[in-house]
XYZ file of C-alpha atoms in Angstrom:
457
model
C 28.334 25.969 -7.134
C 29.262 22.997 -9.459
C 26.790 20.126 -9.820
C 25.929 17.546 -12.160
C 22.521 19.091 -12.774
C 21.246 22.548 -12.128
C 17.696 23.131 -13.209
C 15.760 26.450 -12.838
C 11.990 26.535 -11.849
C 9.534 28.883 -13.445
C 9.624 30.975 -10.264
C 13.333 31.649 -10.205
C 14.278 28.879 -7.766
C 17.085 26.633 -8.910
C 17.495 22.946 -7.980
C 20.713 21.075 -7.977
C 21.356 17.382 -7.851
C 24.338 15.141 -8.346
C 27.746 14.410 -6.859
C 28.626 18.039 -5.920
C 25.072 18.817 -4.598
C 25.176 15.678 -2.454
C 28.505 16.658 -1.004
C 27.352 20.109 -0.108
C 24.014 18.789 1.243
C 25.762 16.235 3.408
C 28.163 18.947 4.809
C 25.256 21.247 5.696
C 23.241 18.377 7.309
C 26.252 17.073 9.324
C 26.788 20.538 10.785
C 23.101 21.064 11.585
C 22.601 17.639 13.223
C 25.696 17.690 15.333
C 25.167 21.270 16.205
C 21.603 20.563 17.316
C 22.742 17.535 19.455
C 25.370 19.557 21.338
C 23.912 23.118 21.386
C 20.180 22.612 21.792
C 18.935 23.130 25.332
C 15.966 21.225 26.715
C 13.245 23.272 28.126
C 10.458 22.102 30.450
C 8.720 25.268 31.407
C 5.395 24.165 29.833
C 3.595 21.107 31.005
C -0.210 21.612 30.457
C -1.184 19.954 27.168
C -3.023 23.144 25.967
C -0.058 25.386 26.556
C 2.265 22.828 24.818
C 0.023 22.710 21.798
C -0.366 26.385 21.543
C 3.453 26.733 21.726
C 3.899 23.991 19.037
C 1.445 25.633 16.609
C 3.088 29.054 17.029
C 6.389 27.447 16.314
C 5.416 25.119 13.443
C 3.421 27.706 11.644
C 5.358 30.772 12.400
C 5.084 33.600 9.691
C 8.861 33.355 9.418
C 8.751 29.831 8.414
C 9.496 29.117 4.662
C 8.385 25.510 4.662
C 6.530 23.050 6.928
C 9.078 21.015 8.808
C 9.261 18.640 11.644
C 11.427 20.716 14.106
C 15.166 20.675 15.052
C 17.383 19.152 13.880
C 15.276 18.392 10.708
C 14.242 21.996 10.400
C 17.088 22.960 7.933
C 15.726 20.415 5.277
C 12.447 19.531 3.626
C 11.115 16.057 3.552
C 8.308 15.584 1.073
C 7.201 12.236 2.537
C 6.177 13.923 5.814
C 3.013 15.328 4.239
C 1.719 11.827 3.994
C 3.288 10.213 7.181
C 3.391 12.889 9.790
C 1.201 15.861 9.113
C -1.781 14.737 7.042
C -4.211 16.655 9.328
C -2.756 20.083 9.779
C -5.886 21.554 8.180
C -8.316 19.662 10.334
C -10.497 22.436 11.707
C -10.815 20.802 15.115
C -7.070 21.217 15.533
C -7.061 24.842 14.538
C -7.076 27.292 17.338
C -8.467 30.373 15.596
C -8.772 32.218 12.424
C -5.121 33.532 12.486
C -3.860 29.972 13.077
C -5.963 28.898 9.972
C -4.389 31.582 7.927
C -0.810 30.631 8.824
C -1.515 27.002 8.261
C -3.040 27.556 4.837
C -0.303 29.945 3.672
C 2.569 27.615 4.880
C 1.093 24.537 3.305
C 0.590 26.390 0.080
C 4.214 27.579 0.033
C 5.383 24.086 0.931
C 3.458 22.198 -1.744
C 4.280 24.763 -4.369
C 8.066 24.384 -3.785
C 7.703 20.633 -3.985
C 5.825 20.831 -7.161
C 8.630 23.149 -8.562
C 11.149 20.434 -7.712
C 9.005 17.824 -9.599
C 8.890 20.027 -12.654
C 12.750 20.314 -12.481
C 12.848 16.461 -12.280
C 14.315 16.604 -8.652
C 12.198 13.892 -6.986
C 14.412 13.107 -3.992
C 13.932 12.074 -0.395
C 15.246 15.427 0.927
C 15.562 19.007 -0.373
C 18.197 21.067 1.447
C 18.041 24.860 1.094
C 21.449 26.354 0.047
C 20.534 30.036 0.076
C 18.939 32.668 -2.202
C 16.546 30.419 -3.956
C 18.895 27.570 -4.385
C 17.985 23.864 -3.352
C 19.938 20.663 -3.382
C 18.033 17.495 -3.919
C 19.679 14.466 -2.234
C 18.622 11.018 -1.435
C 18.905 9.763 2.174
C 19.820 6.951 2.057
C 18.390 5.505 -1.091
C 15.987 6.508 -3.809
C 12.575 7.388 -2.483
C 9.404 5.290 -2.566
C 7.187 7.839 -0.894
C 8.182 11.299 -2.086
C 5.487 11.597 -4.711
C 3.055 10.128 -2.110
C 3.899 12.977 0.292
C 3.474 15.611 -2.462
C 0.048 14.144 -3.444
C -0.931 14.065 0.153
C -0.114 17.766 0.685
C -1.954 18.569 -2.594
C -5.011 16.468 -1.507
C -5.147 18.165 1.853
C -5.165 21.620 0.186
C -7.877 20.631 -2.305
C -10.190 19.347 0.453
C -9.404 22.030 2.884
C -12.988 23.530 2.757
C -14.910 20.289 2.924
C -14.845 19.819 6.814
C -16.894 22.146 8.988
C -16.332 24.444 10.743
C -14.590 26.036 7.772
C -12.449 29.168 7.925
C -12.117 31.567 4.930
C -8.553 30.708 4.860
C -9.487 27.087 4.148
C -11.593 28.094 1.082
C -8.652 30.091 -0.166
C -6.283 27.180 0.423
C -8.633 24.651 -1.459
C -8.793 27.178 -4.456
C -4.928 27.443 -4.383
C -4.733 23.554 -4.395
C -6.869 23.301 -7.358
C -4.914 25.922 -9.257
C -1.708 23.973 -8.390
C -3.147 20.676 -9.617
C -4.123 22.340 -12.996
C -0.695 23.957 -13.300
C 1.486 20.970 -12.341
C -0.669 17.981 -13.128
C 1.378 17.223 -16.353
C 4.557 17.195 -14.286
C 3.033 14.888 -11.753
C 1.759 12.566 -14.395
C 5.243 12.338 -15.801
C 6.792 11.529 -12.442
C 4.146 8.938 -11.551
C 4.526 7.058 -14.826
C 8.327 7.128 -14.351
C 7.813 5.564 -10.947
C 5.568 2.842 -12.498
C 8.084 2.155 -15.163
C 10.872 1.638 -12.578
C 9.188 -1.299 -10.783
C 11.250 -4.436 -11.101
C 10.076 -8.053 -11.513
C 10.425 -10.368 -8.443
C 9.897 -14.131 -8.506
C 8.697 -15.982 -5.516
C 8.188 -19.777 -5.899
C 7.372 -19.297 -9.561
C 4.916 -16.538 -9.149
C 5.764 -13.184 -10.583
C 5.448 -9.770 -8.870
C 6.429 -6.110 -9.219
C 8.411 -4.369 -6.609
C 9.965 -1.037 -6.218
C 12.872 -2.510 -4.293
C 13.552 -5.974 -5.684
C 17.381 -5.369 -6.081
C 18.117 -2.502 -3.688
C 16.507 -0.615 -0.818
C 14.158 2.206 -1.448
C 13.726 4.978 1.170
C 10.416 5.382 3.091
C 9.546 7.024 6.414
C 11.708 4.395 7.942
C 14.547 5.156 5.725
C 17.496 4.028 7.901
C 16.552 0.447 7.613
C 18.720 -1.209 4.905
C 16.427 -4.059 3.938
C 15.164 -4.531 0.399
C 11.756 -5.963 -0.599
C 9.851 -4.177 2.201
C 6.242 -3.991 2.528
C 6.063 -0.402 3.486
C 7.897 0.787 0.402
C 5.796 -1.078 -1.909
C 2.610 -0.122 -0.150
C 3.605 3.495 -0.486
C 3.977 2.979 -4.273
C 0.563 1.384 -4.581
C -0.991 4.353 -2.616
C 0.835 6.832 -4.882
C -0.897 5.134 -7.928
C -4.146 5.088 -6.208
C -4.136 8.792 -5.228
C -2.793 9.852 -8.636
C -5.837 8.227 -10.177
C -8.283 9.711 -7.631
C -6.885 13.205 -8.410
C -7.205 12.766 -12.051
C -3.489 12.953 -12.611
C -3.100 9.636 -14.344
C -5.612 7.435 -16.098
C -5.687 3.914 -14.522
C -5.504 2.313 -18.013
C -2.087 4.069 -18.518
C -0.874 2.406 -15.226
C -2.261 -0.911 -16.277
C -0.355 -0.906 -19.510
C 2.854 -0.313 -17.618
C 2.126 -2.687 -14.773
C 0.542 -5.421 -16.814
C -2.266 -5.546 -14.313
C -4.833 -3.341 -12.847
C -4.477 -1.540 -9.546
C -6.772 -4.001 -7.631
C -4.680 -7.062 -8.885
C -1.442 -5.127 -8.121
C -2.518 -4.611 -4.543
C -3.773 -8.056 -4.092
C -0.364 -9.369 -5.391
C 1.407 -7.281 -2.663
C -0.896 -8.651 0.103
C -0.370 -12.101 -1.166
C 3.439 -11.854 -1.338
C 3.988 -10.146 2.103
C 1.031 -11.788 3.805
C 1.581 -15.355 2.726
C 2.340 -16.417 6.226
C -1.050 -15.034 7.533
C 0.459 -11.838 8.683
C 2.367 -8.879 7.094
C 5.902 -9.656 6.838
C 8.044 -6.485 7.027
C 10.642 -7.523 4.676
C 11.505 -10.540 2.315
C 15.200 -9.703 2.574
C 17.523 -12.086 4.607
C 16.859 -15.060 6.758
C 13.278 -15.831 7.916
C 12.954 -15.599 11.627
C 10.024 -15.942 14.054
C 6.947 -14.040 13.312
C 7.463 -11.440 15.926
C 10.881 -10.621 14.507
C 9.530 -10.344 10.970
C 6.986 -7.582 11.539
C 7.372 -3.838 12.105
C 5.084 -1.009 13.184
C 5.201 1.019 9.850
C 3.014 -1.757 8.374
C 0.118 0.482 9.344
C 0.782 2.679 6.399
C -0.545 6.084 5.846
C -3.885 7.845 6.611
C -6.488 6.945 4.029
C -3.833 5.130 2.180
C -3.097 1.397 1.690
C -5.423 -0.370 4.148
C -9.135 -0.930 3.159
C -10.806 -2.340 6.392
C -14.077 -2.995 4.459
C -12.283 -5.872 2.870
C -12.490 -9.058 4.997
C -9.195 -10.484 3.934
C -7.275 -7.136 4.570
C -8.856 -7.012 8.064
C -7.720 -10.520 8.868
C -4.227 -9.725 7.789
C -4.134 -6.500 9.763
C -5.467 -8.159 12.868
C -3.033 -11.012 12.730
C -0.223 -8.597 12.440
C -1.502 -6.198 15.123
C -2.070 -9.007 17.484
C 1.568 -10.102 17.052
C 2.749 -6.784 17.998
C 0.326 -6.244 20.992
C 1.026 -9.626 22.443
C 4.851 -9.375 22.460
C 6.330 -7.739 25.523
C 9.576 -6.896 23.607
C 7.490 -4.735 21.257
C 6.579 -2.111 23.886
C 7.988 0.089 26.650
C 7.186 -1.717 29.850
C 3.993 -0.784 31.639
C 2.910 1.388 28.596
C 1.089 1.313 25.343
C 4.259 2.836 23.541
C 4.844 0.279 20.862
C 8.413 0.108 19.354
C 9.090 0.145 15.622
C 10.341 -3.430 15.885
C 11.178 -6.034 18.462
C 14.735 -6.098 17.326
C 17.046 -3.458 15.856
C 17.188 -3.768 12.031
C 20.065 -4.004 9.750
C 21.185 -0.438 9.465
C 23.509 1.553 7.272
C 26.926 1.860 8.885
C 26.380 5.543 9.928
C 23.382 4.628 11.845
C 24.961 1.672 13.489
C 27.472 4.088 14.867
C 25.415 7.174 15.506
C 21.780 5.918 16.371
C 21.379 2.187 16.135
C 17.895 2.070 17.634
C 16.627 5.017 15.577
C 14.016 3.030 13.645
C 14.097 -0.168 15.583
C 13.927 -0.520 19.344
C 12.530 2.947 19.769
C 9.028 4.190 20.021
C 7.720 6.841 17.537
C 4.431 8.544 18.689
C 3.423 9.321 15.197
C 3.591 5.571 14.060
C 1.740 4.740 17.297
C -0.934 7.241 16.296
C -1.306 5.573 12.945
C -1.545 2.173 14.553
C -4.320 3.455 16.870
C -6.102 5.065 13.819
C -5.923 1.780 11.785
C -7.326 -0.109 14.850
C -10.220 2.382 14.847
C -10.757 1.706 11.179
C -10.900 -1.988 11.868
C -13.400 -1.570 14.711
C -15.596 0.724 12.513
C -15.631 -1.569 9.622
C -16.112 -4.746 11.783
C -18.933 -3.253 13.945
C -16.981 -4.045 17.159
C -14.759 -2.703 19.869
C -11.838 -5.149 19.614
C -9.105 -2.587 19.520
C -10.626 0.694 20.857
C -9.212 0.193 24.454
C -5.776 -0.285 23.097
C -6.004 2.705 20.681
C -7.139 4.840 23.676
C -4.299 3.541 25.798
C -1.771 4.511 23.063
C -3.174 8.056 22.813
C -3.198 8.471 26.589
C 0.390 7.417 26.957
C 1.504 9.692 24.208
C -0.335 12.638 25.975
C 1.554 11.826 29.213
C 4.816 11.612 27.411
C 4.124 14.913 25.750
C 3.504 16.567 29.096
C 6.346 14.871 30.909
C 8.998 15.658 28.174
C 7.697 19.324 27.502
C 6.610 18.657 23.730
C 5.550 16.290 21.279
C 8.505 13.925 20.728
C 9.737 12.607 17.387
C 10.645 9.422 19.197
C 11.105 7.860 22.742
C 13.789 5.410 23.880
C 12.947 1.859 24.948
C 13.403 3.169 28.487
C 10.652 5.658 28.111
C 13.046 8.594 27.968
C 13.795 11.227 25.134
C 15.756 9.435 22.474
C 19.338 10.548 22.319
C 22.766 9.089 21.505
C 26.307 10.622 21.521
C 25.534 11.990 17.998
C 21.769 12.548 17.811
C 18.804 13.893 19.768
C 15.269 13.425 18.804
C 13.253 16.520 17.682
C 10.306 18.125 19.360
C 7.932 17.451 16.485
C 5.769 20.602 16.573
C 4.072 19.918 13.230
C 3.100 16.340 14.185
C 0.865 17.483 17.023
C -2.424 18.033 15.063
C -2.529 14.590 13.785
C -2.625 13.257 17.458
C -5.429 15.615 18.295
C -7.501 14.331 15.182
C -7.049 10.663 16.167
C -7.729 11.460 19.957
C -11.085 13.064 18.860
C -11.859 9.822 17.017
C -10.894 7.501 19.753
C -12.635 9.117 22.659
C -15.492 10.831 20.852
C -14.700 14.373 22.214
C -11.841 16.863 21.458
C -8.791 16.826 23.801
C -8.618 20.617 23.391
C -11.514 23.183 22.925
C -11.177 26.595 21.273
C -13.225 29.601 21.873
C -12.889 31.001 18.381
């Protein structure tokens, strides 16, 4: 295989990136996505939530899996960001069915994070890693350079290291925590280099004479909503801040090193982002393009990631969150009628041409259960910090409707159309997102005060 760059890892795997690698990765992915759209059959034999969950865990954490993935059609590629966005709670003991389930989860998370760290050591920090057989992996960016790949890797590593800190703890969790600490010691230097490279790549942005640092001042950067073609997005820059925060917390980077590169400490850097994107009193999704009405200027991914950007103990942050959340909740165009399924945005965004043709509403006028779960969790953060119950009923409504959709559609959905159906177009059919299911259970327990499912083990 010819490629611009071919780099071996210390475990025998080889990572390729460049023009040739991108060509082969695109070909593999096109075959996979189109094949999934036209060949995958829908099954509705299960309906009880417990049966659906057990089936999902058996599928997501099967011993035959080489890596933790969402599910078809994404299952042929690895998305590092997903560890922060979509499965930050796969080791939550209350979501683990039994000791065997704990072993499978710990082992698969270990294998997954280890491979991602090998890629970092090989300087392959891309949005996507596509297996090409026999220990060969293609690093490719869909559809621009990443803002949250390192964030996902740090999230996976954090989850491993803290695996034994929440009761009830299984032996497998203690083993996973030990493995995580060993990985941090082994690859900490590689992560430090990558984080400092990210800090060095930030670009100056001038707004009415005030200077800021953005990761996407001149061109889009990929995040969980990576099909959106805007620049200067809140979510991409919030991801970068959280990457810096977690790298300091894990002892990977000293904050003074970041301060020298950024010209400001992390607290000031975050306040700058909130001042820039929140100058209208709510969090504007993007500063790119014409300024429209507030409801057209916000997007659901502002909720960020679990234990990430938002600090609800800060009164100013709470006010910005509430103003943005209230815009979304009050706007009928932001949800599927008669439900608490909130769409990613009230309007479809500016997309890359391929998405305009193949899946125009993919990250616009469609509802992602996982973003709704994070929306509910941030609402609970708000209520907990403010000492009230302003958003609990809405959070519970979100989770109740996701449960109903999961039972109706026969599995936990990647996304739902604005008509409340499984999302599908002529070219794409949303995945049954088996590995995202535990996060839903964790937030359900928090919202209702009691587990959705009980295990005998």
